[in-house]
Coordinates of C-alpha atoms and ligand atoms in Angstrom, one line a residue:
M1 CA 24.8 -166.8 37.3
I2 CA 26.4 -169.9 36.1
A3 CA 25.9 -170.6 32.1
Q4 CA 24.9 -174.0 31.5
R5 CA 27.5 -177.1 30.9
L6 CA 27.5 -177.5 27.4
D7 CA 26.1 -180.9 25.7
P8 CA 28.9 -182.6 23.6
K9 CA 26.7 -182.2 20.6
L10 CA 26.6 -178.4 21.5
E11 CA 29.8 -178.0 21.9
R12 CA 30.6 -180.1 18.6
V13 CA 28.2 -177.7 16.8
I14 CA 30.5 -174.2 17.8
D15 CA 33.3 -176.1 16.9
D16 CA 32.1 -176.6 13.3
F17 CA 32.1 -172.7 13.0
P18 CA 35.4 -171.3 12.5
I19 CA 34.0 -167.4 12.7
L20 CA 32.9 -168.7 16.5
N21 CA 36.4 -169.4 17.5
R22 CA 38.6 -166.6 16.8
K23 CA 38.1 -163.1 18.6
T24 CA 36.9 -159.9 17.8
S25 CA 39.7 -157.3 17.3
R26 CA 39.4 -156.0 21.1
G27 CA 40.0 -159.5 21.8
K28 CA 36.4 -160.8 22.7
R29 CA 34.8 -163.6 22.2
L30 CA 32.3 -163.2 19.3
V31 CA 28.5 -163.7 20.7
Y32 CA 26.6 -163.6 17.4
L33 CA 23.1 -162.8 18.0
D34 CA 21.9 -161.8 14.4
S35 CA 21.1 -165.5 12.9
A36 CA 18.2 -163.6 11.4
A37 CA 20.1 -161.7 9.3
T38 CA 21.8 -164.7 8.1
S39 CA 23.3 -167.6 10.1
Q40 CA 27.0 -168.3 10.0
K41 CA 28.3 -171.2 7.8
P42 CA 30.1 -174.3 9.3
Q43 CA 33.5 -175.3 7.8
C44 CA 31.8 -178.5 6.1
V45 CA 30.2 -175.9 3.8
I46 CA 32.8 -173.3 3.2
D47 CA 34.7 -177.1 2.1
A48 CA 32.1 -177.2 -0.2
L49 CA 32.5 -174.2 -2.0
T50 CA 36.4 -174.9 -2.3
E51 CA 36.0 -178.5 -3.3
Y52 CA 33.6 -177.7 -6.0
Y53 CA 35.9 -174.3 -7.5
S54 CA 39.3 -176.2 -6.9
E55 CA 38.2 -179.7 -8.1
Y56 CA 35.4 -179.8 -10.8
N57 CA 33.9 -176.1 -11.4
A58 CA 31.9 -176.5 -15.0
N59 CA 28.6 -175.4 -16.4
I60 CA 25.9 -177.8 -15.5
H61 CA 23.1 -179.5 -18.1
R62 CA 25.5 -179.0 -21.3
G63 CA 28.9 -180.6 -21.0
V64 CA 29.3 -184.3 -21.2
Y65 CA 32.9 -184.2 -19.8
E66 CA 33.5 -186.0 -16.5
I67 CA 33.8 -182.7 -14.2
A68 CA 30.7 -181.4 -16.0
A69 CA 28.8 -184.3 -15.3
R70 CA 29.9 -183.9 -11.7
A71 CA 28.5 -180.8 -11.3
T72 CA 24.9 -181.4 -12.9
D73 CA 24.9 -184.6 -10.4
A74 CA 26.1 -182.6 -7.6
F75 CA 23.7 -179.5 -8.4
E76 CA 20.5 -181.7 -9.2
G77 CA 21.3 -183.8 -5.8
A78 CA 21.6 -180.6 -3.7
R79 CA 17.9 -180.0 -4.9
A80 CA 16.7 -183.5 -3.7
K81 CA 17.9 -182.9 -0.4
V82 CA 16.2 -179.4 -0.2
A83 CA 13.0 -181.6 -1.5
R84 CA 13.5 -184.3 1.3
F85 CA 14.0 -181.5 3.9
V86 CA 10.8 -179.6 3.3
N87 CA 9.1 -183.1 2.3
A88 CA 8.1 -181.7 -1.0
G89 CA 6.5 -184.5 -3.4
E90 CA 9.5 -184.6 -5.8
P91 CA 12.6 -182.4 -6.6
A92 CA 11.2 -180.9 -9.3
E93 CA 8.9 -178.9 -7.4
I94 CA 12.1 -177.4 -6.0
I95 CA 13.0 -173.9 -7.8
W96 CA 16.1 -172.7 -7.5
T97 CA 15.9 -168.9 -6.5
R98 CA 18.6 -166.2 -5.3
N99 CA 16.6 -165.6 -2.0
T100 CA 13.3 -165.7 -0.4
T101 CA 12.7 -162.2 -1.7
E102 CA 13.1 -163.7 -5.6
A103 CA 10.9 -166.8 -4.8
I104 CA 8.1 -164.6 -3.1
N105 CA 8.6 -162.5 -6.7
L106 CA 8.3 -165.2 -9.0
V107 CA 4.9 -166.3 -7.6
S108 CA 3.9 -162.7 -7.8
Y109 CA 4.7 -162.4 -11.2
S110 CA 3.8 -165.8 -12.8
W111 CA 1.0 -167.1 -10.9
G112 CA -0.5 -163.9 -10.2
L113 CA -0.3 -161.5 -13.0
N114 CA -2.0 -164.4 -14.6
N115 CA -4.6 -165.1 -11.7
L116 CA -5.7 -162.2 -10.4
K117 CA -8.3 -159.5 -11.6
P118 CA -10.1 -156.5 -10.2
G119 CA -12.6 -157.6 -7.6
D120 CA -9.9 -160.5 -6.5
A121 CA -8.1 -160.2 -2.9
I122 CA -4.5 -160.5 -1.8
L123 CA -4.2 -161.5 2.1
V124 CA -1.3 -160.8 4.0
T125 CA -0.6 -160.0 7.7
Q126 CA 0.4 -157.1 9.1
L127 CA 3.9 -158.9 10.4
E128 CA 4.7 -159.3 7.1
H129 CA 8.6 -158.5 6.1
H130 CA 9.2 -156.1 3.1
S131 CA 9.7 -159.0 0.8
N132 CA 6.8 -160.5 1.7
L133 CA 4.6 -157.2 1.7
V134 CA 6.0 -155.1 -1.7
P135 CA 5.7 -157.7 -4.1
W136 CA 2.2 -158.1 -3.1
Q137 CA 1.5 -154.2 -3.0
L138 CA 2.9 -154.1 -7.0
L139 CA 0.7 -156.6 -7.9
A140 CA -2.6 -155.6 -6.6
E141 CA -1.4 -152.0 -8.7
K142 CA -0.9 -153.7 -11.3
T143 CA -4.0 -156.2 -11.6
G144 CA -6.4 -154.1 -9.6
A145 CA -7.0 -156.6 -7.1
A146 CA -7.5 -155.1 -3.3
L147 CA -4.9 -155.8 -0.8
R148 CA -6.3 -156.6 2.8
F149 CA -4.3 -157.4 6.4
I150 CA -4.9 -159.9 8.5
P151 CA -4.1 -157.7 11.8
V152 CA -1.7 -158.5 14.7
D153 CA -2.7 -157.3 18.1
A154 CA -0.5 -155.6 20.9
H155 CA 1.7 -158.5 21.3
G156 CA 2.4 -159.3 17.6
L157 CA 0.0 -162.3 17.5
H158 CA -2.2 -163.1 15.0
D159 CA -5.9 -162.0 15.0
L160 CA -8.2 -164.2 13.1
T161 CA -11.5 -163.1 14.6
N162 CA -12.4 -162.1 11.1
L163 CA -10.6 -164.5 9.2
E164 CA -13.5 -166.2 7.3
R165 CA -14.5 -162.2 6.4
L166 CA -11.1 -161.4 5.0
L167 CA -10.9 -164.6 3.0
E168 CA -14.2 -163.5 1.0
G169 CA -13.2 -163.0 -2.6
T170 CA -9.4 -163.9 -2.1
K171 CA -7.6 -165.3 -4.2
L172 CA -4.1 -165.7 -2.5
V173 CA -2.7 -165.5 0.8
A174 CA 0.6 -164.7 1.5
L175 CA 2.2 -165.0 5.2
S176 CA 5.6 -165.4 7.3
Q177 CA 5.4 -168.7 9.1
V178 CA 7.7 -167.1 11.5
S179 CA 8.2 -163.2 12.0
N180 CA 11.4 -161.9 11.7
T181 CA 11.0 -159.2 13.9
L182 CA 8.9 -160.4 16.8
G183 CA 9.4 -164.3 16.4
T184 CA 6.0 -165.2 16.1
I185 CA 4.8 -168.4 14.8
A186 CA 1.6 -168.1 12.3
P187 CA -0.9 -170.4 13.3
L188 CA -1.3 -172.1 9.6
E189 CA -3.0 -175.1 10.9
R190 CA -5.9 -172.4 11.2
I191 CA -5.2 -170.3 8.3
I192 CA -4.4 -172.7 5.2
P193 CA -7.3 -175.0 5.7
A194 CA -9.3 -171.7 5.9
A195 CA -7.6 -169.9 2.8
H196 CA -8.4 -173.1 0.8
A197 CA -12.0 -173.3 2.1
A198 CA -12.2 -170.1 0.2
G199 CA -10.9 -170.9 -2.9
A200 CA -7.2 -168.9 -2.1
I201 CA -3.9 -170.5 -2.8
V202 CA -1.6 -169.9 0.3
V203 CA 2.4 -168.8 -0.4
I204 CA 4.5 -169.1 2.9
D205 CA 7.3 -166.8 3.6
G206 CA 9.5 -169.6 5.2
A207 CA 12.9 -167.5 5.5
Q208 CA 12.6 -167.7 9.4
A209 CA 10.7 -171.1 9.6
A210 CA 13.0 -173.0 7.4
P211 CA 16.1 -172.5 9.7
N212 CA 14.6 -172.9 12.7
M213 CA 12.0 -175.7 12.8
P214 CA 11.1 -179.1 10.9
V215 CA 9.1 -178.0 8.0
D216 CA 7.0 -180.3 6.0
V217 CA 5.1 -179.0 3.2
Q218 CA 2.8 -181.7 2.0
A219 CA 1.4 -182.0 5.6
M220 CA 0.9 -178.1 6.0
D221 CA -0.4 -178.2 2.2
V222 CA 0.7 -175.0 1.3
D223 CA 0.7 -174.0 -2.1
F224 CA 4.0 -172.2 -2.3
F225 CA 6.8 -172.1 0.3
A226 CA 9.9 -169.8 -0.3
A227 CA 13.3 -169.4 1.6
S228 CA 17.0 -168.2 1.9
G229 CA 19.8 -170.6 2.0
H230 CA 21.7 -167.7 3.9
K231 CA 19.7 -168.4 7.2
M232 CA 20.2 -171.8 7.2
C233 CA 24.1 -172.4 7.6
A234 CA 24.4 -172.3 3.7
P235 CA 26.2 -169.3 1.3
T236 CA 24.4 -166.1 0.5
G237 CA 22.7 -166.1 -3.2
I238 CA 21.0 -169.4 -3.2
G239 CA 17.1 -169.8 -2.1
F240 CA 14.4 -171.7 -3.5
L241 CA 10.6 -171.6 -4.1
Y242 CA 8.6 -175.2 -3.4
G243 CA 5.6 -174.8 -5.8
K244 CA 2.7 -177.6 -6.1
R245 CA 3.5 -179.4 -9.4
A246 CA 0.0 -178.7 -11.0
L247 CA 0.5 -174.8 -10.3
L248 CA 4.1 -174.8 -11.5
D249 CA 3.3 -176.5 -14.6
A250 CA 0.1 -174.0 -15.4
M251 CA 2.1 -171.5 -14.7
P252 CA 4.4 -169.6 -17.5
P253 CA 8.0 -168.5 -16.9
F254 CA 9.2 -166.1 -15.1
L255 CA 12.7 -165.2 -17.0
A256 CA 13.5 -166.4 -20.3
G257 CA 16.6 -167.3 -21.8
G258 CA 19.2 -170.2 -21.7
D259 CA 18.2 -173.4 -19.8
M260 CA 14.8 -172.8 -19.4
I261 CA 13.8 -173.7 -23.3
R262 CA 13.0 -177.2 -24.9
R263 CA 13.0 -175.8 -28.5
V264 CA 13.9 -172.6 -29.9
S265 CA 13.6 -171.4 -33.6
Y266 CA 13.8 -167.7 -34.6
E267 CA 10.2 -167.3 -34.1
K268 CA 8.8 -169.6 -31.3
T269 CA 9.9 -171.4 -28.0
T270 CA 8.6 -174.2 -26.1
F271 CA 10.0 -174.3 -22.6
N272 CA 11.7 -176.5 -20.4
E273 CA 9.9 -179.0 -18.0
L274 CA 9.9 -178.7 -14.2
P275 CA 11.7 -177.3 -12.4
W276 CA 14.2 -175.8 -15.2
K277 CA 11.3 -173.9 -16.7
F278 CA 11.6 -171.2 -14.2
E279 CA 16.1 -171.5 -13.9
A280 CA 17.1 -169.0 -16.8
G281 CA 21.0 -168.8 -17.8
T282 CA 23.4 -170.3 -15.7
S283 CA 22.5 -171.0 -12.1
N284 CA 24.7 -170.5 -8.9
I285 CA 25.9 -173.9 -9.0
A286 CA 28.5 -173.6 -6.1
D287 CA 26.0 -172.1 -3.6
A288 CA 23.5 -174.4 -4.5
I289 CA 25.9 -177.6 -3.9
A290 CA 27.2 -176.4 -0.9
F291 CA 23.3 -175.5 0.4
G292 CA 23.0 -179.4 -0.2
T293 CA 26.1 -179.7 1.8
A294 CA 23.9 -177.2 4.7
I295 CA 21.0 -179.4 4.6
D296 CA 23.0 -182.3 5.3
Y297 CA 24.2 -180.6 8.4
L298 CA 21.0 -179.7 9.5
S299 CA 19.4 -182.6 8.9
E300 CA 22.6 -184.5 10.7
L301 CA 21.6 -182.3 13.5
G302 CA 18.2 -183.1 13.6
M303 CA 15.3 -180.2 12.9
D304 CA 13.3 -181.1 16.4
W305 CA 17.0 -180.9 18.2
V306 CA 17.4 -177.5 16.2
R307 CA 13.7 -176.4 17.4
D308 CA 14.3 -177.5 21.2
H309 CA 17.8 -176.4 21.6
E310 CA 16.5 -172.6 20.6
H311 CA 13.1 -173.1 22.8
A312 CA 15.6 -174.1 25.9
V313 CA 18.0 -170.8 25.0
M314 CA 15.2 -168.8 24.2
T315 CA 13.3 -169.9 27.5
Y316 CA 16.5 -169.0 29.4
A317 CA 16.8 -165.4 28.1
F318 CA 12.7 -164.6 28.6
K319 CA 13.8 -165.4 32.2
R320 CA 17.0 -163.4 32.3
F321 CA 15.3 -160.6 30.6
K322 CA 12.8 -160.0 33.5
E323 CA 16.2 -159.0 35.7
L324 CA 16.1 -156.2 33.7
Q325 CA 12.7 -155.1 34.0
E326 CA 13.5 -152.5 36.5
R327 CA 16.3 -150.9 34.1
G328 CA 13.7 -150.2 31.8
L329 CA 13.8 -153.3 29.3
L330 CA 10.9 -153.6 27.4
V331 CA 10.6 -156.7 25.7
Y332 CA 8.5 -157.0 22.6
G333 CA 6.0 -160.0 20.8
P334 CA 4.4 -162.8 22.8
N335 CA 7.2 -163.2 25.4
D336 CA 6.8 -166.8 25.3
P337 CA 8.9 -169.7 24.1
D338 CA 6.2 -171.8 22.8
L339 CA 4.9 -168.8 21.1
V340 CA 7.7 -167.7 19.2
A341 CA 11.1 -169.1 17.7
D342 CA 14.8 -167.5 17.2
V343 CA 13.8 -163.7 17.7
V344 CA 13.3 -161.1 20.6
S345 CA 12.8 -157.6 19.9
F346 CA 13.6 -155.0 22.9
N347 CA 14.2 -151.4 23.7
L348 CA 16.5 -150.4 26.8
G349 CA 15.1 -147.3 28.6
D350 CA 15.3 -144.8 26.2
I351 CA 18.7 -145.8 24.6
H352 CA 18.3 -145.9 20.7
P353 CA 18.4 -148.9 19.7
H354 CA 21.7 -148.2 17.5
D355 CA 23.5 -146.8 20.3
L356 CA 22.7 -150.1 22.0
A357 CA 24.0 -152.4 19.3
S358 CA 27.1 -150.2 19.5
I359 CA 27.7 -150.7 23.3
L360 CA 27.0 -154.3 22.9
D361 CA 29.7 -154.4 19.8
T362 CA 32.4 -153.3 22.2
D363 CA 31.7 -156.5 23.9
G364 CA 31.7 -159.1 20.8
I365 CA 28.1 -159.1 20.7
C366 CA 26.3 -158.4 17.1
I367 CA 22.5 -157.8 17.7
R368 CA 20.5 -155.8 14.4
A369 CA 18.8 -152.7 15.5
G370 CA 16.2 -150.9 13.4
H371 CA 13.0 -151.5 11.5
H372 CA 14.2 -155.1 10.4
C373 CA 12.3 -154.4 7.0
T374 CA 8.9 -154.4 8.8
M375 CA 8.5 -150.5 8.5
P376 CA 4.6 -150.6 8.8
L377 CA 4.6 -153.5 11.8
M378 CA 7.0 -150.8 13.6
E379 CA 4.8 -147.5 12.8
K380 CA 1.3 -149.6 14.0
M381 CA 3.1 -150.5 17.0
G382 CA 5.0 -146.9 17.7
W383 CA 8.3 -148.2 17.9
P384 CA 10.9 -146.2 16.0
A385 CA 13.0 -148.6 16.2
T386 CA 13.9 -151.6 18.4
A387 CA 16.9 -153.7 19.3
R388 CA 16.7 -157.7 17.9
A389 CA 18.8 -160.6 19.0
S390 CA 18.3 -163.6 17.0
F391 CA 19.8 -167.3 18.4
Y392 CA 20.9 -170.2 16.4
I393 CA 22.1 -173.7 16.6
Y394 CA 25.4 -172.7 18.0
N395 CA 24.4 -169.9 20.8
T396 CA 24.1 -171.1 24.4
E397 CA 23.0 -169.9 27.7
A398 CA 26.3 -168.3 28.1
D399 CA 26.0 -165.9 25.2
V400 CA 22.6 -164.9 26.9
D401 CA 24.7 -164.0 30.3
A402 CA 27.1 -162.2 27.8
L403 CA 24.3 -160.0 26.2
I404 CA 22.6 -159.5 29.9
E405 CA 25.8 -158.3 31.0
S406 CA 26.3 -156.2 28.4
L407 CA 22.7 -154.5 28.7
L408 CA 23.4 -154.0 32.2
K409 CA 26.6 -152.3 31.4
A410 CA 24.6 -149.9 28.8
A411 CA 21.9 -149.2 31.6
R412 CA 24.6 -148.4 34.0
L413 CA 26.2 -145.8 31.4
F414 CA 23.0 -144.3 30.4
K415 CA 22.2 -144.0 34.3
L416 CA 19.0 -145.9 34.2
Ligands
7TS501 N1 11.3 -162.8 4.9 C1 11.5 -162.9 6.5 C2 10.4 -163.1 7.1 C3 13.0 -162.4 6.2 O1 13.3 -162.5 8.0 C4 13.9 -162.0 5.5 C5 15.3 -161.9 5.7 C6 13.2 -162.2 4.0 C7 11.8 -162.7 4.1 C8 13.9 -161.8 2.9 O2 15.1 -162.5 2.9 P1 16.0 -162.3 1.7 O3 16.8 -163.6 1.9 O4 15.5 -162.5 0.2 O5 17.0 -161.1 1.8 N2 15.2 -160.9 7.2 C9 16.4 -160.1 7.3 C10 16.5 -159.7 8.7 O6 15.4 -160.2 9.3 N3 17.8 -159.1 8.8 O7 18.1 -159.2 7.7 C11 17.6 -159.8 6.7

């Protein structure tokens, strides 16, 4: 099979990622197919970190001197970039968090504890990452609200047959826009209006969507949207929560301390305005600034290009996977590049996914194996574990070819 000739834009993208241009300890080309766990970082993001620490490291929102002002401008500038990237109404609707998990917990604690009571319901789906399930389980326990599930079928597609009934009494709907295990893209255009019509707010776990496709929170009319920088070319330790101003204004702070206050006396505190009301203590300044650089990088590529590129690579992967069917390759999920984003889960015969991942590793290929933080889904489907490949802006058809060759090698090794 002849791999695609790289278009010059894709060649430039690969060049931008230093880690992709080095060899593994076995002298292999690194074929990184685990971007759903965390993406690689382009040189410009790495440089943004070095520049901050070597040129203008200072705390924000307090120093009057030049480098403190520069740090504050860069930090707030990055927030404005994220706001534009997801088309928030204003930068104040973007709250910095450590990651998606923290953003979801912020909503659960600050909105959930103050708005839910016994008799209410929280609606999630059977596809959720533990980060978008466990916080709601805890919230249900604390408030006496019921936890309900939108079922998924054997292909990992949402079954909306009983959506209206599930929404009766529901005050909060939380779901991932893209599943990190099966890649399924949720039918938000159907779920969000129905949820609003039933009087529920909608929280989108965008951890797998924001890196891979254009996101417009206003067009989707979501109430909250959470994502992690580390999956979209930014460093670890920085993520964000988008929330509609009216909701955020009405919510009490999540964490308390410095920076989130307006005035403090020994007896009483009044809180800062949005977004700082939710950002207690010294923020992750460097990583937020570098997140801004990552947003510039992705915006320059164009999120339509990102989606189209990944669609093409996934189309090629699904085609090549068919060649391995007779060796016992089982591909899970919708199996259709129009219905999934960047992720595909599979098993090869009775090879344990961890063994498979270790064999692939000897060829320089990085995939993930396990339950992918979706244990209830694995149990429902009856899969003890799966192998998972996830593709991003720097992956090519040659990477798919390398994956297929290595899977064939594993099949021969295990006499499949
Ligand atoms: N939601 C989804 C859909 C995810 O894919 C992840 C991380 C999270 C939430 C949590 O993100 P965090 O940044 O707060 O940890 N998913 C994965 C994964 O699939 N492999 O490693 C992390």
